[in-house]
CSV table of C-alpha atoms and ligand atoms in Angstrom, one decimal:
chain,number,residue,atom,x,y,z
A,1,MET,CA,0.0,0.0,0.0
A,2,ASP,CA,1.3,3.5,-0.9
A,3,THR,CA,0.6,5.3,2.3
A,4,GLN,CA,2.3,8.5,1.3
A,5,LYS,CA,0.1,8.7,-1.9
A,6,LEU,CA,-3.0,8.4,0.3
A,7,ILE,CA,-1.8,11.0,2.7
A,8,ASN,CA,-0.9,13.4,-0.2
A,9,THR,CA,-4.3,13.0,-1.8
A,10,ALA,CA,-6.2,13.6,1.5
A,11,GLN,CA,-4.1,16.7,2.1
A,12,MET,CA,-4.7,18.0,-1.4
A,13,LEU,CA,-8.4,17.6,-1.0
A,14,VAL,CA,-8.4,20.0,2.1
A,15,ALA,CA,-5.7,22.4,0.9
A,16,LEU,CA,-6.2,26.1,0.1
A,17,ASP,CA,-9.5,26.3,1.9
A,18,LYS,CA,-11.2,24.4,-0.9
A,19,GLY,CA,-13.8,21.7,-0.4
A,20,LEU,CA,-15.6,18.9,-2.2
A,21,LEU,CA,-18.6,19.1,-4.5
A,22,ALA,CA,-20.8,16.0,-4.2
A,23,MET,CA,-22.5,15.3,-7.5
A,24,ASP,CA,-23.0,11.6,-7.0
A,25,GLU,CA,-26.8,11.5,-6.7
A,26,SER,CA,-28.0,8.0,-7.6
A,27,ASN,CA,-30.8,7.9,-10.3
A,28,PRO,CA,-33.6,7.7,-7.7
A,29,THR,CA,-32.1,10.7,-5.8
A,30,ILE,CA,-31.5,12.9,-8.8
A,31,LYS,CA,-35.1,12.0,-9.9
A,32,LYS,CA,-36.3,13.7,-6.7
A,33,ARG,CA,-34.1,16.7,-7.2
A,34,PHE,CA,-35.2,17.2,-10.9
A,35,ALA,CA,-38.9,16.5,-10.0
A,36,GLN,CA,-38.9,19.6,-7.7
A,37,TYR,CA,-38.6,21.8,-10.8
A,38,GLY,CA,-40.4,19.5,-13.2
A,39,ILE,CA,-37.2,18.6,-15.1
A,40,PRO,CA,-37.6,15.4,-17.1
A,41,LEU,CA,-35.3,12.6,-16.0
A,42,THR,CA,-33.4,11.0,-18.9
A,43,GLU,CA,-29.8,9.9,-19.3
A,44,GLU,CA,-29.3,13.1,-21.5
A,45,THR,CA,-30.8,15.5,-18.9
A,46,ARG,CA,-28.5,14.0,-16.2
A,47,ARG,CA,-25.5,14.2,-18.6
A,48,SER,CA,-26.1,17.8,-19.6
A,49,TYR,CA,-26.7,18.9,-16.0
A,50,ARG,CA,-23.4,17.2,-14.9
A,51,GLU,CA,-21.6,18.8,-17.9
A,52,LEU,CA,-22.9,22.2,-16.6
A,53,ILE,CA,-21.3,21.6,-13.2
A,54,ILE,CA,-17.9,20.3,-14.3
A,55,THR,CA,-17.5,23.0,-16.9
A,56,ALA,CA,-18.4,26.0,-14.6
A,57,PRO,CA,-15.6,28.5,-15.2
A,58,GLU,CA,-13.0,28.6,-12.4
A,59,LEU,CA,-14.6,25.9,-10.4
A,60,SER,CA,-11.2,24.7,-9.3
A,61,LYS,CA,-10.4,27.9,-7.5
A,62,TYR,CA,-12.9,26.8,-4.8
A,63,ILE,CA,-13.4,23.0,-5.3
A,64,SER,CA,-10.6,20.5,-4.8
A,65,GLY,CA,-12.6,17.4,-5.7
A,66,VAL,CA,-15.9,16.2,-7.2
A,67,ILE,CA,-17.7,13.0,-6.2
A,68,LEU,CA,-19.2,11.3,-9.2
A,69,PHE,CA,-21.8,8.5,-9.6
A,70,ASP,CA,-21.1,5.4,-11.6
A,71,GLU,CA,-23.0,6.6,-14.7
A,72,THR,CA,-21.4,10.0,-14.5
A,73,ILE,CA,-17.7,8.8,-14.4
A,74,ARG,CA,-18.4,7.0,-17.7
A,75,GLN,CA,-20.1,10.0,-19.5
A,76,GLN,CA,-18.7,12.5,-21.9
A,77,LYS,CA,-19.3,16.2,-22.8
A,78,LYS,CA,-21.5,16.9,-25.8
A,79,ASP,CA,-18.3,17.3,-27.9
A,80,GLY,CA,-17.2,13.7,-26.8
A,81,THR,CA,-14.6,14.7,-24.3
A,82,PRO,CA,-14.7,12.2,-21.3
A,83,PHE,CA,-15.9,13.9,-18.1
A,84,ILE,CA,-13.0,12.5,-16.2
A,85,LYS,CA,-10.6,14.3,-18.6
A,86,VAL,CA,-12.4,17.6,-18.3
A,87,ILE,CA,-12.2,17.3,-14.5
A,88,GLU,CA,-8.5,16.4,-14.4
A,89,GLU,CA,-7.6,19.1,-16.9
A,90,ALA,CA,-9.4,21.6,-14.7
A,91,GLY,CA,-7.1,20.6,-11.8
A,92,ILE,CA,-9.9,19.0,-9.8
A,93,ILE,CA,-9.5,15.5,-8.3
A,94,PRO,CA,-12.2,13.0,-9.4
A,95,GLY,CA,-13.9,10.8,-6.7
A,96,ILE,CA,-16.6,8.2,-6.9
A,97,LYS,CA,-19.5,7.0,-4.8
A,98,VAL,CA,-19.1,3.3,-4.2
A,99,ASP,CA,-21.9,2.2,-1.8
A,100,ALA,CA,-25.0,0.5,-3.2
A,101,GLY,CA,-27.4,2.5,-1.1
A,102,ALA,CA,-29.0,2.4,2.4
A,103,LYS,CA,-31.5,-0.4,2.6
A,104,ASP,CA,-34.0,-1.4,5.3
A,105,MET,CA,-32.2,-3.3,8.0
A,106,ALA,CA,-33.7,-6.7,8.6
A,107,GLY,CA,-35.2,-7.0,12.1
A,108,PHE,CA,-34.8,-3.3,12.8
A,109,PRO,CA,-37.9,-1.3,11.6
A,110,LYS,CA,-37.1,2.3,10.6
A,111,GLU,CA,-33.3,1.6,10.5
A,112,LYS,CA,-31.0,1.4,7.5
A,113,ILE,CA,-27.9,-0.5,6.6
A,114,THR,CA,-25.7,0.4,3.7
A,115,GLU,CA,-24.9,-2.3,1.2
A,116,GLY,CA,-22.1,-2.7,-1.4
A,117,LEU,CA,-19.2,-4.6,0.1
A,118,ASP,CA,-19.6,-7.6,-2.2
A,119,GLY,CA,-17.3,-7.2,-5.2
A,120,LEU,CA,-16.1,-3.8,-3.9
A,121,ARG,CA,-12.4,-4.7,-4.3
A,122,GLU,CA,-12.8,-5.3,-8.0
A,123,ARG,CA,-15.0,-2.2,-8.5
A,124,LEU,CA,-12.4,0.0,-6.7
A,125,THR,CA,-9.7,-1.4,-9.0
A,126,GLU,CA,-11.7,-0.4,-12.0
A,127,TYR,CA,-12.5,3.1,-10.7
A,128,SER,CA,-8.9,3.6,-9.9
A,129,GLN,CA,-7.9,2.7,-13.4
A,130,MET,CA,-10.5,5.1,-14.7
A,131,GLY,CA,-8.8,7.9,-12.7
A,132,ALA,CA,-10.7,8.1,-9.4
A,133,ARG,CA,-8.5,9.0,-6.5
A,134,PHE,CA,-11.0,9.0,-3.7
A,135,ALA,CA,-14.3,7.3,-2.9
A,136,LYS,CA,-17.4,7.8,-0.8
A,137,TRP,CA,-19.6,5.5,1.3
A,138,ARG,CA,-22.7,6.9,3.1
A,139,ALA,CA,-24.2,5.3,6.2
A,140,VAL,CA,-27.6,6.6,7.4
A,141,ILE,CA,-28.6,6.8,11.0
A,142,VAL,CA,-32.2,7.8,12.0
A,143,ILE,CA,-33.2,9.4,15.2
A,144,ASP,CA,-36.7,8.4,16.4
A,145,LYS,CA,-38.3,6.7,19.5
A,146,GLY,CA,-36.0,3.9,20.6
A,147,VAL,CA,-33.8,4.5,17.5
A,148,PRO,CA,-30.9,4.3,16.6
A,149,SER,CA,-30.2,0.9,18.1
A,150,PRO,CA,-26.6,0.0,19.0
A,151,SER,CA,-26.8,-2.9,16.5
A,152,CYS,CA,-27.6,-0.5,13.6
A,153,ILE,CA,-24.7,1.9,14.6
A,154,GLU,CA,-22.3,-1.1,15.0
A,155,ALA,CA,-23.3,-2.7,11.7
A,156,ASN,CA,-23.0,0.6,9.7
A,157,ALA,CA,-19.7,1.5,11.4
A,158,HIS,CA,-18.3,-2.0,10.6
A,159,ALA,CA,-19.3,-1.7,6.9
A,160,LEU,CA,-17.7,1.8,6.8
A,161,ALA,CA,-14.5,0.5,8.2
A,162,ARG,CA,-14.3,-2.5,5.8
A,163,TYR,CA,-15.0,-0.1,2.9
A,164,ALA,CA,-12.3,2.3,4.1
A,165,ALA,CA,-9.7,-0.5,4.4
A,166,LEU,CA,-10.5,-1.7,0.8
A,167,CYS,CA,-10.2,1.8,-0.5
A,168,GLN,CA,-6.8,2.3,1.0
A,169,GLU,CA,-5.6,-1.0,-0.3
A,170,ALA,CA,-6.7,0.2,-3.8
A,171,GLY,CA,-4.9,3.6,-3.3
A,172,LEU,CA,-8.1,5.6,-3.0
A,173,VAL,CA,-8.8,7.9,-0.1
A,174,PRO,CA,-12.0,6.9,1.7
A,175,ILE,CA,-14.5,9.5,2.5
A,176,VAL,CA,-16.2,8.0,5.6
A,177,GLU,CA,-19.8,9.3,5.8
A,178,PRO,CA,-21.9,8.4,8.7
A,179,GLU,CA,-24.9,10.7,8.4
A,180,VAL,CA,-27.3,11.2,11.3
A,181,LEU,CA,-30.4,12.5,9.5
A,182,MET,CA,-32.0,15.8,10.5
A,183,ASP,CA,-35.5,14.5,9.8
A,184,GLY,CA,-37.7,14.5,13.0
A,185,GLU,CA,-38.4,16.4,16.1
A,186,HIS,CA,-35.3,15.7,18.1
A,187,THR,CA,-33.4,18.4,19.9
A,188,LEU,CA,-29.8,19.7,19.3
A,189,GLU,CA,-28.8,17.8,22.4
A,190,GLN,CA,-30.2,14.5,21.1
A,191,CYS,CA,-28.4,14.9,17.8
A,192,SER,CA,-25.2,15.6,19.6
A,193,GLU,CA,-25.6,12.5,21.8
A,194,VAL,CA,-26.3,10.2,18.8
A,195,THR,CA,-23.6,11.8,16.6
A,196,GLU,CA,-21.1,11.3,19.4
A,197,GLN,CA,-22.0,7.7,19.8
A,198,VAL,CA,-21.9,7.1,16.1
A,199,LEU,CA,-18.5,8.7,15.6
A,200,GLN,CA,-17.0,6.9,18.6
A,201,THR,CA,-18.2,3.6,17.1
A,202,VAL,CA,-16.9,4.5,13.6
A,203,PHE,CA,-13.4,5.3,14.9
A,204,HIS,CA,-13.3,2.2,17.0
A,205,GLN,CA,-14.1,0.1,13.9
A,206,LEU,CA,-11.7,2.0,11.7
A,207,PHE,CA,-9.0,1.2,14.3
A,208,ALA,CA,-10.0,-2.4,14.4
A,209,GLN,CA,-9.8,-2.7,10.6
A,210,ARG,CA,-6.3,-1.1,10.6
A,211,VAL,CA,-7.4,2.0,8.5
A,212,ILE,CA,-4.8,4.7,8.3
A,213,LEU,CA,-6.3,7.8,9.8
A,214,GLU,CA,-4.0,10.2,8.0
A,215,GLY,CA,-5.3,8.8,4.7
A,216,LEU,CA,-9.0,9.3,5.2
A,217,LEU,CA,-11.5,12.1,5.4
A,218,LEU,CA,-14.6,12.2,7.6
A,219,LYS,CA,-17.9,13.4,6.1
A,220,PRO,CA,-20.2,13.8,9.1
A,221,ASN,CA,-23.5,15.7,9.6
A,222,MET,CA,-23.3,19.0,11.5
A,223,VAL,CA,-25.0,18.7,14.9
A,224,VAL,CA,-28.4,20.4,14.4
A,225,ALA,CA,-31.9,20.0,15.8
A,226,GLY,CA,-34.4,17.9,13.8
A,227,VAL,CA,-36.3,20.0,11.2
A,228,ASN,CA,-39.5,19.6,13.1
A,229,CYS,CA,-38.0,20.5,16.5
A,230,PRO,CA,-39.8,23.5,17.9
A,231,LYS,CA,-36.6,24.9,19.5
A,232,GLN,CA,-34.1,25.7,16.8
A,233,PRO,CA,-30.6,26.5,17.9
A,234,THR,CA,-28.7,29.6,16.8
A,235,VAL,CA,-25.8,29.5,14.3
A,236,ASP,CA,-23.3,29.8,17.1
A,237,GLU,CA,-24.9,27.0,19.1
A,238,VAL,CA,-24.7,24.7,16.1
A,239,ALA,CA,-21.1,25.6,15.5
A,240,TYR,CA,-20.1,25.1,19.2
A,241,THR,CA,-22.0,21.9,19.7
A,242,THR,CA,-20.7,20.4,16.4
A,243,VAL,CA,-17.0,21.2,17.1
A,244,LYS,CA,-17.3,19.9,20.7
A,245,CYS,CA,-18.8,16.6,19.5
A,246,LEU,CA,-16.0,16.2,17.0
A,247,LEU,CA,-13.3,17.1,19.6
A,248,HIS,CA,-14.7,14.3,21.7
A,249,THR,CA,-14.5,11.7,18.9
A,250,VAL,CA,-12.3,12.4,15.9
A,251,PRO,CA,-8.6,11.7,16.4
A,252,ALA,CA,-6.2,14.6,15.5
A,253,ALA,CA,-4.5,12.4,12.9
A,254,VAL,CA,-7.5,12.8,10.6
A,255,PRO,CA,-6.7,15.6,8.1
A,256,GLY,CA,-10.2,16.9,7.4
A,257,ILE,CA,-13.8,17.1,8.3
A,258,MET,CA,-15.9,17.5,5.1
A,259,PHE,CA,-19.4,18.3,6.3
A,260,LEU,CA,-22.5,17.2,4.3
A,261,SER,CA,-25.3,19.7,4.2
A,262,GLY,CA,-28.1,17.2,4.9
A,263,GLY,CA,-31.0,19.4,3.7
A,264,GLN,CA,-30.1,22.7,5.4
A,265,SER,CA,-30.6,25.7,3.2
A,266,SER,CA,-27.5,26.7,1.2
A,267,GLU,CA,-27.0,29.9,3.2
A,268,LEU,CA,-27.5,28.2,6.6
A,269,ALA,CA,-25.0,25.4,5.8
A,270,THR,CA,-22.5,28.1,4.8
A,271,ALA,CA,-23.2,30.2,7.9
A,272,HIS,CA,-22.7,27.2,10.2
A,273,LEU,CA,-19.4,26.3,8.5
A,274,ASN,CA,-18.3,29.9,8.7
A,275,ALA,CA,-19.1,30.2,12.5
A,276,MET,CA,-17.1,27.0,13.2
A,277,ASN,CA,-14.0,28.3,11.4
A,278,LYS,CA,-14.4,31.8,12.8
A,279,THR,CA,-14.1,30.5,16.3
A,280,PHE,CA,-12.2,27.2,16.0
A,281,LYS,CA,-10.1,27.2,12.8
A,282,THR,CA,-6.8,27.9,14.6
A,283,GLN,CA,-7.5,25.5,17.5
A,284,ALA,CA,-9.1,22.5,15.7
A,285,PRO,CA,-6.6,19.7,14.8
A,286,TRP,CA,-8.3,19.0,11.5
A,287,ALA,CA,-9.6,21.2,8.6
A,288,LEU,CA,-13.3,22.1,9.0
A,289,ALA,CA,-14.3,21.9,5.3
A,290,PHE,CA,-17.3,20.9,3.2
A,291,SER,CA,-18.5,18.2,0.8
A,292,PHE,CA,-21.9,19.6,0.0
A,293,ALA,CA,-24.3,18.4,-2.7
A,294,ARG,CA,-27.6,20.3,-2.2
A,295,ALA,CA,-26.0,23.3,-0.4
A,296,ILE,CA,-23.9,24.0,-3.5
A,297,GLN,CA,-26.1,22.7,-6.3
A,298,GLN,CA,-29.6,23.7,-5.3
A,299,PRO,CA,-29.7,27.4,-6.6
A,300,ALA,CA,-28.0,26.3,-9.8
A,301,LEU,CA,-30.4,23.5,-10.4
A,302,GLU,CA,-33.3,25.8,-9.9
A,303,ILE,CA,-32.0,28.3,-12.4
A,304,TRP,CA,-31.0,25.7,-15.0
A,305,ASN,CA,-34.5,24.1,-14.9
A,306,GLY,CA,-33.5,21.7,-17.7
A,307,GLU,CA,-33.0,24.5,-20.3
A,308,GLU,CA,-29.7,24.9,-22.1
A,309,ALA,CA,-30.2,28.6,-22.4
A,310,ASN,CA,-29.9,28.9,-18.6
A,311,THR,CA,-26.6,27.2,-18.4
A,312,THR,CA,-24.4,30.3,-17.9
A,313,ALA,CA,-26.6,31.8,-15.2
A,314,ALA,CA,-26.8,28.4,-13.4
A,315,GLN,CA,-23.0,28.1,-13.5
A,316,LYS,CA,-22.7,31.6,-11.9
A,317,ALA,CA,-25.0,30.5,-9.1
A,318,LEU,CA,-22.9,27.3,-8.6
A,319,ILE,CA,-19.7,29.3,-8.5
A,320,LEU,CA,-21.2,31.8,-6.0
A,321,ARG,CA,-22.0,29.0,-3.6
A,322,ALA,CA,-18.5,27.4,-4.0
A,323,MET,CA,-17.0,30.8,-3.4
A,324,CYS,CA,-19.1,31.5,-0.3
A,325,ASN,CA,-18.1,28.1,1.2
A,326,GLN,CA,-14.4,28.8,0.6
A,327,ALA,CA,-14.9,32.1,2.5
A,328,ALA,CA,-16.7,30.1,5.2
A,329,ARG,CA,-13.6,27.9,5.6
A,330,GLN,CA,-11.7,31.1,6.3
A,331,GLY,CA,-14.4,32.4,8.7
A,332,LYS,CA,-14.8,35.4,6.3
A,333,TYR,CA,-18.3,34.7,4.9
A,334,ASN,CA,-21.0,37.3,5.4
A,335,ASP,CA,-24.5,38.0,4.0
A,336,ASN,CA,-23.2,40.6,1.6
A,337,MET,CA,-21.3,37.9,-0.3
A,338,GLU,CA,-24.7,36.5,-1.3
A,339,LYS,CA,-25.3,39.6,-3.4
A,340,LEU,CA,-22.0,39.4,-5.3
A,341,VAL,CA,-22.4,39.6,-9.1
A,342,ILE,CA,-20.2,37.0,-10.8
B,1,13P,P1,-26.0,16.9,0.9
B,1,13P,O1,-24.9,18.0,1.1
B,1,13P,O2,-27.0,17.3,0.0
B,1,13P,O3,-26.5,16.4,2.2
B,1,13P,O4,-25.3,15.7,0.2
B,1,13P,C1,-24.0,15.3,0.6
B,1,13P,C2,-23.8,13.9,0.2
B,1,13P,O5,-23.0,13.6,-0.6
B,1,13P,C3,-24.8,12.8,0.7
B,1,13P,O6,-24.2,11.6,0.6
């Protein structure tokens, strides 16, 4: 195993206050995103939307890596140039989602277990040959009455660790994503308690599977209250509680925390990241960065609306979000940035 190569890739992904753009929606997920705006779902609409993203001018000033879906990594621009070549030539590192989705966990109503370990070694070899240098696996944890169970947390953490070990063997940096969902009425404190338990278990399993901490990136949820919780915390409370939870659980050897946005509005996700960096950037042992899908793409998708004529305007909206999130990594984001004309 080339440990130094893994460490270099992980460090490049967090360097220069950049972050990741997740554009790895599975077909059922992108169907939901397109349906919000009545955009028809065909292989061609998915292809042209992804072409819009990867050809956005100067994307690489703000984005270090993009996470692709299996269909996307094999696609080309309209002029026939492979997407992977476009991404590499822009100076962006290509990554790939490799899990097979979160499925109902047998015997545990309401809970999910992520599948995809069978044949993973061979798939990782193929993706590596195609040019991918990092991979992503998402585990899903639900908060509800009596849920999550220790068994669900344990099973998902074990799968994440086995995936991470296989990635490192193949020379790919694993993005380890245990997502505690924000659906529900739970409080900030409940989210914090569950997230802490999940991360403790994940790092225990990563250790047990001999995963090199310097050669992985963590993609956790921010610690927030459930969307239906009547008492919503302030931006500073979310920032403080999230960093405290991570300090309790994430070893200092991990190079970066790449938050998911999880359904927060674009502006709020950026504001939370900004507040964390403003107060903790110099003290935290790891980079506090981003790996957003919706919080970067949503405004662009809405403007694009499936129409080629809207491509340039949509790309500008995408770049604005990427730029705001880079500023948030520096603790320099403010509301006025939202009005910038690109
Ligand atoms: P969101 O930022 O939309 O939560 O997506 C991140 C992601 O990649 C989920 O796996």
